[in-house]
Amino acid sequence: MLSVKSEQEIELMREPCRIVKETLEYVGKHICAGMTTKEVDELVYKYITANGATPSSLGYCGYPASACVSVNEVVVHGIPGDRVIEDGDIVSVDITAEKNGFNGDAARTFMIGNVSEEKRRLVEVARECFFKAIEGLKAGTPLFDIGYAVQTHAESHGYGVVRALVGHGIGREMHEDPSVPNYGKKGTGMRLKAGMTICIEPMINMGTYKVIFDKRDGWTVTTADKKPSAHYENTVLIREDGVEILTL
Ligand code: MF3
Ligand code: CO
Ligand code: CO
């Protein structure tokens, strides 16, 4: 079930990926203190559908919204609702859109107003983890080199790397093989192939790597110690000589 995309399929995939990127830029321009997470979701729904795409999350395994909006101690899969975004919060917004029969998936962590130096650093390191992971990445690279790069960078700052959730392949389905962990041993795992499209998505915690799955809503993932967490994700195409980031 490991799909390598043809050039034609890659062309089709560019559009949903571009729409996801633009949606996140649009959210970045409008997100502010005083807004509810539901209002962020409305922005996302509006932008995606206005561009002729479909929010893949909506109805996915019963998920009730177009975006995952995860504030501070929420790691991922925050269900949009009445929570009011406050000055000093960090808010991860994760979006998947489908168009042309293909998906694009990306996430950013936005800093709202006056964010503490401690949280700023966390957000910046989560982003850096992604770029460390794609350094030198190309066809033939062992899969777990990605996780090794993420883990090494995050842990050098004393942060916890979430293990219970991983990146993934993407294409006609939002989640395809292979799983792309954010931890691992260098030089191990399958060799990446040209034409593979994968989501690399470090989830980095200020404290423990341990997370809790909310049993009531079935979705919300929070840090076990309630310390903040940051998420950064892009859809990446593997080429013979490097990578192309489709959602940047
Ligand atoms: N976008 C998420 C990912 O990166 C998946 C969200 S599924 C949902 O894999 F149903 F929670 F939206
Ligand atoms: Co995502
Ligand atoms: Co993803």
XYZ file of N, CA and C and ligand atoms in Angstrom:
758
model
N 0.814 -1.219 0.000
C 0.000 0.000 0.000
C 0.848 1.270 0.000
N 2.147 1.106 -0.349
C 3.045 2.258 -0.337
C 3.015 2.898 -1.701
N 2.341 4.043 -1.813
C 2.184 4.547 -3.170
C 3.230 5.580 -3.546
N 3.778 5.371 -4.718
C 4.700 6.327 -5.328
C 3.893 7.057 -6.389
N 3.874 8.378 -6.321
C 3.034 9.155 -7.229
C 3.730 9.385 -8.575
N 2.910 9.347 -9.632
C 3.420 9.692 -10.963
C 3.494 11.215 -11.072
N 4.179 11.696 -12.093
C 4.284 13.155 -12.291
C 2.894 13.767 -12.443
N 2.014 13.027 -13.117
C 0.638 13.507 -13.302
C -0.086 13.659 -11.966
N 0.058 12.644 -11.126
C -0.588 12.684 -9.805
C -0.001 13.809 -8.956
N 1.293 14.013 -9.080
C 1.942 15.087 -8.318
C 1.378 16.440 -8.745
N 1.170 16.602 -10.044
C 0.578 17.860 -10.525
C -0.798 18.072 -9.900
N -1.597 17.001 -9.824
C -2.934 17.111 -9.232
C -2.861 17.457 -7.742
N -1.832 16.982 -7.104
C -1.688 17.188 -5.656
C -1.250 18.602 -5.303
N -0.658 19.287 -6.263
C -0.157 20.637 -5.955
C -1.266 21.568 -5.511
N -2.437 21.423 -6.122
C -3.510 22.373 -5.823
C -4.039 22.268 -4.385
N -4.451 21.076 -3.917
C -4.871 21.021 -2.512
C -3.766 21.484 -1.560
N -2.527 21.185 -1.902
C -1.411 21.603 -1.036
C -1.291 23.130 -1.012
N -1.441 23.753 -2.169
C -1.378 25.224 -2.230
C -2.533 25.842 -1.442
N -3.705 25.239 -1.549
C -4.871 25.771 -0.830
C -4.660 25.667 0.686
N -4.088 24.572 1.142
C -3.804 24.415 2.572
C -2.822 25.485 3.037
N -1.799 25.702 2.249
C -0.801 26.729 2.582
C -1.454 28.106 2.672
N -2.285 28.427 1.682
C -2.947 29.739 1.675
C -3.954 29.878 2.819
N -4.629 28.767 3.138
C -5.589 28.809 4.245
C -4.872 29.157 5.544
N -3.703 28.553 5.741
C -2.947 28.830 6.963
C -2.453 30.276 6.981
N -2.103 30.812 5.820
C -1.698 32.228 5.758
C -2.888 33.122 6.108
N -4.043 32.741 5.591
C -5.277 33.484 5.854
C -5.606 33.454 7.351
N -5.483 32.282 7.951
C -5.721 32.165 9.399
C -4.716 33.043 10.155
N -3.467 32.999 9.732
C -2.420 33.787 10.386
C -2.710 35.276 10.380
N -3.373 35.746 9.327
C -3.708 37.180 9.233
C -4.849 37.550 10.167
N -5.745 36.604 10.458
C -6.959 36.945 11.208
C -7.002 36.466 12.645
N -6.213 35.453 12.983
C -6.315 34.880 14.329
C -5.850 35.916 15.365
N -6.611 36.057 16.440
C -6.242 37.033 17.479
C -6.919 36.689 18.800
N -6.446 37.322 19.852
C -7.038 37.132 21.180
C -8.498 37.568 21.145
N -9.340 36.828 21.855
C -10.759 37.156 21.904
C -11.587 36.277 20.979
N -10.905 35.659 20.016
C -11.592 34.782 19.071
C -11.786 33.405 19.715
N -12.872 32.722 19.381
C -13.009 31.342 19.855
C -12.351 30.412 18.821
N -12.047 29.203 19.274
C -11.442 28.241 18.354
C -12.445 27.879 17.244
N -13.735 27.979 17.561
C -14.769 27.709 16.550
C -14.720 28.756 15.431
N -14.433 29.995 15.812
C -14.325 31.054 14.802
C -13.126 30.825 13.882
N -12.067 30.251 14.427
C -10.911 29.894 13.584
C -11.344 28.825 12.580
N -12.094 27.857 13.065
C -12.585 26.790 12.189
C -13.462 27.345 11.064
N -14.247 28.352 11.380
C -15.113 28.960 10.364
C -14.286 29.637 9.267
N -13.193 30.281 9.674
C -12.290 30.893 8.681
C -11.752 29.819 7.738
N -11.372 28.690 8.338
C -10.777 27.588 7.567
C -11.800 27.013 6.590
N -12.989 26.745 7.098
C -14.042 26.176 6.237
C -14.320 27.111 5.056
N -14.434 28.410 5.376
C -14.750 29.412 4.365
C -13.660 29.458 3.275
N -12.405 29.487 3.695
C -11.322 29.627 2.726
C -11.189 28.381 1.843
N -11.272 27.219 2.475
C -11.099 25.961 1.720
C -12.223 25.793 0.692
N -13.456 26.007 1.132
C -14.585 25.772 0.219
C -14.656 26.850 -0.860
N -14.265 28.086 -0.521
C -14.256 29.159 -1.527
C -13.267 28.844 -2.648
N -12.300 27.979 -2.361
C -11.313 27.593 -3.364
C -11.638 26.259 -4.030
N -12.876 25.826 -3.859
C -13.322 24.617 -4.548
C -12.754 23.332 -3.978
N -12.241 23.397 -2.767
C -11.705 22.196 -2.126
C -12.636 21.767 -0.988
N -12.349 20.595 -0.416
C -13.152 20.049 0.682
C -12.259 19.880 1.900
N -12.740 20.267 3.091
C -11.954 19.997 4.298
C -12.008 18.503 4.616
N -10.879 17.826 4.491
C -10.852 16.360 4.644
C -11.180 15.927 6.064
N -10.892 16.769 7.047
C -11.115 16.401 8.446
C -12.593 16.275 8.780
N -13.400 17.116 8.115
C -14.836 17.175 8.429
C -15.493 15.821 8.150
N -15.902 15.140 9.223
C -16.539 13.834 9.092
C -15.557 12.673 9.085
N -14.259 12.972 9.125
C -13.242 11.905 9.129
C -13.309 11.148 10.461
N -13.690 9.876 10.411
C -13.892 9.071 11.628
C -14.778 9.806 12.617
N -15.711 10.595 12.113
C -16.629 11.321 12.984
C -16.112 12.657 13.487
N -14.924 13.077 13.044
C -14.396 14.382 13.487
C -15.334 15.495 13.014
N -15.703 16.420 13.921
C -16.795 17.352 13.610
C -16.399 18.694 12.994
N -15.155 18.901 12.585
C -14.757 20.239 12.130
C -13.781 20.185 10.962
N -13.492 21.368 10.405
C -12.604 21.473 9.238
C -11.143 21.621 9.632
N -10.920 22.037 10.876
C -9.550 22.251 11.344
C -9.382 21.635 12.714
N -8.138 21.348 13.078
C -7.809 21.029 14.458
C -7.187 22.298 15.021
N -7.728 22.787 16.121
C -7.253 24.040 16.718
C -6.837 23.733 18.157
N -5.538 23.706 18.395
C -5.006 23.165 19.644
C -4.259 24.253 20.413
N -4.806 24.648 21.544
C -4.291 25.772 22.321
C -3.363 25.279 23.445
N -2.184 25.879 23.543
C -1.228 25.643 24.647
C -0.966 24.166 24.940
N -1.607 23.641 26.012
C -1.343 22.264 26.463
C -1.995 21.217 25.566
N -2.848 21.661 24.635
C -3.423 20.721 23.675
C -2.371 20.480 22.588
N -2.023 19.213 22.391
C -0.955 18.868 21.454
C -1.496 18.906 20.021
N -2.517 18.122 19.756
C -3.175 18.070 18.443
C -4.639 17.678 18.621
N -5.373 17.746 17.510
C -6.773 17.307 17.437
C -7.698 18.072 18.377
N -7.350 19.331 18.666
C -8.258 20.163 19.443
C -9.524 20.418 18.632
N -10.658 20.054 19.181
C -11.933 20.263 18.483
C -12.357 21.717 18.667
N -12.583 22.439 17.573
C -13.012 23.827 17.688
C -14.296 23.933 18.503
N -14.332 24.952 19.355
C -15.495 25.126 20.229
C -15.506 26.513 20.837
N -15.936 26.585 22.099
C -16.124 27.886 22.757
C -14.875 28.419 23.442
N -13.785 27.663 23.427
C -12.582 28.158 24.100
C -12.127 29.460 23.451
N -11.914 30.464 24.283
C -11.503 31.779 23.786
C -9.974 31.853 23.782
N -9.433 32.251 22.657
C -7.991 32.400 22.518
C -7.562 33.663 23.267
N -6.515 33.516 24.102
C -6.089 34.642 24.934
C -4.716 35.136 24.551
N -4.459 36.373 24.923
C -3.141 36.962 24.724
C -2.096 36.071 25.396
N -1.030 35.755 24.688
C 0.023 34.914 25.251
C -0.127 33.434 24.923
N -1.240 33.060 24.291
C -1.453 31.658 23.906
C -0.613 31.291 22.680
N -0.304 30.022 22.561
C 0.184 29.488 21.285
C -0.900 28.533 20.761
N -1.224 28.691 19.494
C -2.367 27.965 18.928
C -1.940 27.216 17.663
N -1.977 25.893 17.717
C -1.653 25.094 16.530
C -2.912 24.908 15.699
N -2.788 25.210 14.426
C -3.909 25.021 13.505
C -3.456 24.018 12.447
N -4.170 22.908 12.357
C -3.800 21.810 11.455
C -4.954 21.597 10.472
N -4.601 21.601 9.191
C -5.626 21.601 8.145
C -5.303 20.583 7.062
N -6.315 19.852 6.634
C -6.171 18.981 5.468
C -7.292 19.327 4.493
N -6.925 19.503 3.218
C -7.927 19.806 2.197
C -7.778 18.829 1.046
N -8.930 18.519 0.410
C -8.913 17.624 -0.738
C -9.412 18.354 -1.978
N -8.677 18.184 -3.066
C -9.124 18.675 -4.376
C -8.451 17.817 -5.441
N -9.053 17.672 -6.585
C -8.504 16.837 -7.674
C -8.334 15.386 -7.234
N -9.048 14.979 -6.160
C -8.910 13.604 -5.680
C -7.699 13.369 -4.803
N -6.992 14.464 -4.445
C -5.795 14.335 -3.605
C -5.862 15.282 -2.414
N -5.044 14.969 -1.400
C -5.029 15.755 -0.168
C -3.722 16.509 0.026
N -3.842 17.635 0.731
C -2.679 18.359 1.245
C -2.905 18.548 2.730
N -1.838 18.536 3.521
C -1.956 18.558 4.990
C -0.808 19.387 5.551
N -1.135 20.374 6.376
C -0.084 21.171 7.005
C -0.588 21.790 8.294
N 0.342 22.168 9.155
C -0.004 22.800 10.430
C 1.020 23.862 10.787
N 0.541 24.902 11.454
C 1.406 25.957 11.982
C 0.994 26.230 13.421
N 1.931 26.682 14.235
C 1.587 27.136 15.582
C 1.704 28.650 15.609
N 0.582 29.301 15.852
C 0.544 30.765 15.854
C 0.763 31.296 17.266
N 1.484 32.409 17.351
C 1.727 33.050 18.649
C 0.806 34.256 18.750
N 0.022 34.293 19.831
C -1.005 35.323 19.968
C -0.524 36.427 20.907
N -0.316 37.600 20.343
C 0.057 38.770 21.150
C 1.377 38.584 21.869
N 1.329 38.862 23.161
C 2.521 38.860 23.997
C 2.863 37.469 24.505
N 3.634 36.727 23.736
C 3.952 35.341 24.098
C 5.288 35.304 24.838
N 5.348 34.531 25.910
C 6.570 34.444 26.716
C 7.730 33.928 25.869
N 8.932 34.325 26.258
C 10.152 33.910 25.570
C 10.238 32.373 25.534
N 9.839 31.762 26.634
C 9.866 30.302 26.777
C 8.996 29.607 25.709
N 7.802 30.132 25.520
C 6.901 29.546 24.527
C 7.355 29.852 23.106
N 7.876 31.049 22.894
C 8.386 31.430 21.568
C 9.457 30.462 21.099
N 10.337 30.148 22.021
C 11.456 29.250 21.740
C 10.909 27.864 21.337
N 9.897 27.412 22.065
C 9.287 26.109 21.778
C 8.726 26.078 20.357
N 7.994 27.131 20.001
C 7.385 27.210 18.668
C 8.480 27.226 17.601
N 9.513 27.991 17.851
C 10.610 28.108 16.886
C 11.336 26.759 16.725
N 11.563 26.069 17.836
C 12.280 24.787 17.761
C 11.429 23.736 17.036
N 10.120 23.743 17.229
C 9.263 22.786 16.510
C 9.410 22.992 15.000
N 9.457 24.263 14.593
C 9.629 24.586 13.176
C 11.028 24.149 12.702
N 12.018 24.449 13.496
C 13.385 24.046 13.152
C 13.498 22.527 13.005
N 12.775 21.793 13.838
C 12.817 20.323 13.777
C 12.414 19.845 12.384
N 11.392 20.471 11.814
C 10.967 20.101 10.462
C 12.106 20.321 9.478
N 12.738 21.489 9.559
C 13.789 21.806 8.577
C 15.041 20.950 8.788
N 15.329 20.586 10.034
C 16.426 19.651 10.293
C 16.097 18.300 9.635
N 14.825 17.925 9.704
C 14.410 16.617 9.177
C 14.549 16.543 7.662
N 14.353 17.656 6.972
C 14.428 17.590 5.498
C 15.835 17.897 4.978
N 16.740 18.254 5.858
C 18.122 18.509 5.458
C 18.725 17.233 4.867
N 19.098 17.287 3.607
C 19.732 16.126 2.974
C 18.778 15.001 2.630
N 17.484 15.206 2.890
C 16.494 14.166 2.615
C 16.293 14.014 1.113
N 16.295 12.779 0.622
C 16.077 12.506 -0.803
C 15.823 11.013 -0.977
N 15.541 10.603 -2.198
C 15.339 9.179 -2.472
C 16.540 8.399 -1.940
N 16.257 7.294 -1.246
C 17.330 6.468 -0.698
C 17.598 6.713 0.778
N 17.141 7.854 1.297
C 17.341 8.139 2.728
C 16.524 7.159 3.568
N 17.129 6.578 4.619
C 16.354 5.708 5.504
C 15.262 6.515 6.234
N 14.073 5.949 6.265
C 12.898 6.650 6.812
C 13.124 7.222 8.215
N 13.783 6.447 9.082
C 13.877 6.890 10.481
C 14.946 7.953 10.706
N 15.667 8.310 9.635
C 16.571 9.465 9.735
C 15.769 10.733 10.030
N 14.509 10.749 9.569
C 13.640 11.906 9.807
C 13.430 12.077 11.310
N 12.971 11.009 11.949
C 12.728 11.048 13.386
C 13.998 11.308 14.175
N 15.085 10.743 13.699
C 16.360 10.963 14.385
C 16.710 12.452 14.412
N 16.510 13.108 13.274
C 16.825 14.541 13.180
C 15.907 15.362 14.091
N 14.624 15.037 14.079
C 13.656 15.765 14.915
C 14.000 15.577 16.392
N 14.184 14.338 16.773
C 14.414 14.015 18.185
C 15.703 14.646 18.711
N 16.762 14.558 17.899
C 18.047 15.101 18.323
C 17.933 16.601 18.575
N 17.273 17.301 17.642
C 17.160 18.751 17.791
C 16.285 19.114 18.991
N 15.128 18.489 19.099
C 14.191 18.832 20.183
C 14.797 18.510 21.553
N 15.396 17.344 21.672
C 15.917 16.933 22.980
C 17.146 17.745 23.380
N 17.872 18.275 22.395
C 19.021 19.130 22.719
C 18.551 20.416 23.409
N 17.262 20.739 23.238
C 16.687 21.901 23.925
C 15.929 21.493 25.181
N 15.991 20.213 25.517
C 15.321 19.728 26.721
C 13.837 19.471 26.541
N 13.376 19.464 25.292
C 11.947 19.259 25.030
C 11.612 17.782 24.872
N 10.317 17.469 25.020
C 9.820 16.113 24.838
C 9.244 15.941 23.439
N 9.575 14.836 22.787
C 9.055 14.538 21.449
C 7.887 13.556 21.577
N 6.733 13.958 21.095
C 5.547 13.101 21.177
C 5.783 11.839 20.352
N 5.485 10.702 20.952
C 5.681 9.413 20.259
C 4.374 8.748 19.884
N 3.331 9.103 20.609
C 2.036 8.429 20.435
C 1.367 8.806 19.118
N 1.851 9.868 18.488
C 1.305 10.293 17.197
C 2.465 10.498 16.237
N 2.217 10.231 14.955
C 3.306 10.247 13.982
C 2.886 10.937 12.680
N 3.855 11.267 11.852
C 3.567 11.716 10.497
C 3.166 10.517 9.658
N 2.965 10.744 8.352
C 2.323 9.708 7.523
C 2.493 10.003 6.040
N 2.285 8.965 5.227
C 2.156 9.189 3.797
C 0.845 9.896 3.515
N 0.736 10.500 2.321
C -0.493 11.220 1.970
C -0.677 11.168 0.458
N -1.925 11.231 0.024
C -2.207 11.197 -1.416
C -3.696 11.219 -1.621
N -4.228 10.180 -2.244
C -5.689 10.088 -2.390
C -6.332 9.995 -1.021
N -5.619 9.375 -0.077
C -6.080 9.326 1.316
C -5.275 10.318 2.133
N -5.931 10.832 3.186
C -5.229 11.758 4.090
C -4.094 11.050 4.813
N -4.345 9.802 5.205
C -3.318 9.020 5.893
C -2.997 7.780 5.083
N -1.776 7.727 4.585
C -1.305 6.550 3.845
C -0.040 6.039 4.515
N 0.436 4.893 4.084
C 1.733 4.399 4.534
C 2.808 5.271 3.905
N 3.959 5.395 4.508
C 4.365 4.799 5.784
C 4.060 5.730 6.961
N 4.136 5.194 8.179
C 4.140 6.039 9.369
C 5.493 6.732 9.445
N 5.476 7.977 9.852
C 6.711 8.772 9.899
C 6.920 9.282 11.332
N 7.557 8.476 12.183
C 7.735 8.882 13.578
C 8.708 10.060 13.724
N 8.545 10.786 14.810
C 9.427 11.923 15.099
C 10.572 11.537 16.024
N 10.820 10.232 16.128
C 11.929 9.728 16.929
C 12.471 8.535 16.160
N 13.682 8.126 16.438
C 14.187 6.929 15.762
C 15.688 6.885 15.670
N 16.142 5.775 15.132
C 17.565 5.497 15.050
C 18.055 5.789 13.638
N 19.110 6.564 13.539
C 19.669 6.927 12.238
C 20.059 5.677 11.457
N 19.816 5.705 10.140
C 20.235 4.600 9.283
C 19.275 3.421 9.277
N 18.118 3.576 9.929
C 17.166 2.457 9.952
C 15.852 2.839 9.255
N 15.056 1.811 9.005
C 13.767 2.019 8.337
C 13.903 1.843 6.840
N 12.757 1.823 6.166
C 12.756 1.642 4.702
C 13.452 2.823 4.023
N 13.933 2.585 2.822
C 14.535 3.689 2.051
C 13.424 4.453 1.342
N 13.443 5.750 1.442
C 12.439 6.573 0.749
C 12.639 6.457 -0.754
N 11.501 6.576 -1.478
C 11.567 6.477 -2.935
C 11.136 7.790 -3.560
N 11.694 8.115 -4.721
C 11.272 9.303 -5.455
C 9.790 9.163 -5.787
N 9.025 10.239 -5.597
C 7.593 10.199 -5.878
C 6.746 9.917 -4.657
N 7.374 9.575 -3.555
C 6.600 9.412 -2.323
C 6.226 10.781 -1.778
N 5.012 10.896 -1.247
C 4.590 12.143 -0.612
C 4.259 11.828 0.834
N 4.928 12.544 1.732
C 4.775 12.257 3.161
C 4.566 13.550 3.944
N 3.907 13.402 5.085
C 3.738 14.537 5.991
C 4.720 14.376 7.133
N 5.579 15.385 7.281
C 6.521 15.418 8.397
C 5.966 16.423 9.387
N 5.684 15.955 10.607
C 4.963 16.821 11.538
C 5.416 16.692 12.981
N 6.552 17.335 13.302
C 6.998 17.304 14.695
C 5.968 17.894 15.652
N 5.707 17.158 16.744
C 4.869 17.630 17.854
C 5.796 17.668 19.057
N 6.107 18.867 19.512
C 7.170 19.057 20.503
C 6.598 19.669 21.786
N 6.889 18.995 22.909
C 6.363 19.435 24.208
C 7.435 20.137 25.032
N 7.013 21.166 25.761
C 7.980 21.865 26.615
C 8.465 20.953 27.731
N 7.600 20.083 28.204
C 7.964 19.166 29.285
C 8.023 17.729 28.800
N 7.277 16.877 29.470
C 7.314 15.444 29.152
C 6.771 15.134 27.752
N 7.284 14.081 27.162
C 6.777 13.633 25.849
C 5.421 12.950 25.982
N 5.050 12.639 27.225
C 3.827 11.860 27.438
C 2.564 12.687 27.203
N 1.584 12.047 26.602
C 0.334 12.736 26.272
C -0.866 11.954 26.814
N -1.992 12.644 26.872
C -3.236 12.034 27.339
C -4.305 12.182 26.256
N -4.988 11.088 25.956
C -6.083 11.118 24.989
C -7.389 11.324 25.744
N -8.130 12.359 25.399
C -9.396 12.671 26.073
C -10.425 11.581 25.789
N -10.890 10.929 26.843
C -11.837 9.826 26.658
C -13.238 10.335 26.373
N -13.519 11.593 26.808
C -14.889 12.102 26.631
C -15.173 12.475 25.189
N -14.278 13.273 24.576
C -14.575 13.679 23.196
C -13.920 12.757 22.167
N -13.036 11.871 22.619
C -12.434 10.898 21.709
C -11.345 11.467 20.803
N -11.010 12.745 20.938
C -10.045 13.366 20.036
C -8.905 14.114 20.716
N -9.265 15.027 21.616
C -8.280 15.977 22.141
C -7.085 15.275 22.781
N -5.892 15.642 22.333
C -4.665 15.099 22.900
C -3.967 16.237 23.653
N -3.709 16.027 24.952
C -3.027 17.061 25.741
C -1.727 16.507 26.321
N -0.850 17.412 26.723
C 0.376 16.963 27.375
C 0.005 16.429 28.755
N 0.735 15.394 29.211
C 0.427 14.770 30.497
C 0.687 15.736 31.643
N 1.660 16.657 31.455
C 1.992 17.601 32.541
C 1.349 18.967 32.353
N 0.506 19.091 31.310
C -0.217 20.347 31.013
C 0.690 21.503 30.599
N 1.942 21.201 30.296
C 2.835 22.232 29.760
C 2.546 22.393 28.270
N 2.933 23.521 27.670
C 2.568 23.773 26.273
C 3.262 22.849 25.269
N 2.651 22.773 24.088
C 3.143 21.941 23.003
C 3.008 22.702 21.688
N 3.937 22.448 20.753
C 3.877 23.106 19.443
C 3.918 22.058 18.333
N 3.292 22.392 17.210
C 3.149 21.471 16.079
C 3.500 22.228 14.803
N 4.271 21.579 13.943
C 4.593 22.184 12.652
C 4.605 21.067 11.612
N 3.872 21.243 10.527
C 3.711 20.164 9.548
C 3.699 20.690 8.119
N 4.316 19.925 7.222
C 4.181 20.166 5.780
C 4.059 18.856 5.027
N 3.437 18.929 3.864
C 3.411 17.815 2.917
C 4.647 17.940 2.035
N 5.418 16.856 1.972
C 6.732 16.886 1.324
C 6.795 15.821 0.224
N 7.306 16.211 -0.921
C 7.517 15.277 -2.031
C 8.989 14.876 -2.080
N 9.231 13.568 -2.132
C 10.608 13.061 -2.219
C 11.026 13.008 -3.686
N 12.167 13.631 -3.975
C 12.751 13.628 -5.316
C 14.064 12.854 -5.287
N 14.575 12.532 -6.479
C 15.867 11.829 -6.565
C 16.965 12.607 -5.850
N 16.888 13.936 -5.989
C 18.001 14.777 -5.512
C 17.646 15.677 -4.335
N 16.484 15.464 -3.743
C 16.105 16.311 -2.607
C 14.623 16.225 -2.329
N 14.054 17.288 -1.783
C 12.609 17.291 -1.531
C 11.989 18.566 -2.064
N 10.670 18.497 -2.263
C 9.898 19.680 -2.587
C 8.866 19.800 -1.479
N 8.762 20.960 -0.872
C 7.751 21.171 0.166
C 6.511 21.696 -0.535
N 5.459 20.893 -0.564
C 4.286 21.250 -1.375
C 3.374 22.242 -0.671
N 3.526 22.400 0.640
C 2.626 23.304 1.380
C 3.361 24.548 1.892
N 4.432 24.914 1.191
C 5.144 26.155 1.560
C 5.233 27.072 0.360
N -4.243 16.722 9.925
C -4.054 15.668 10.882
C -2.724 15.036 10.554
O -1.766 15.737 10.466
C -5.178 14.697 10.875
C -6.380 15.239 11.523
S -7.613 14.091 11.480
C -8.871 14.859 12.243
O -2.573 13.852 10.359
F -9.897 14.157 12.023
F -8.571 14.997 13.528
F -8.997 16.079 11.754
Co -2.208 17.659 9.731
Co -0.618 14.997 9.009
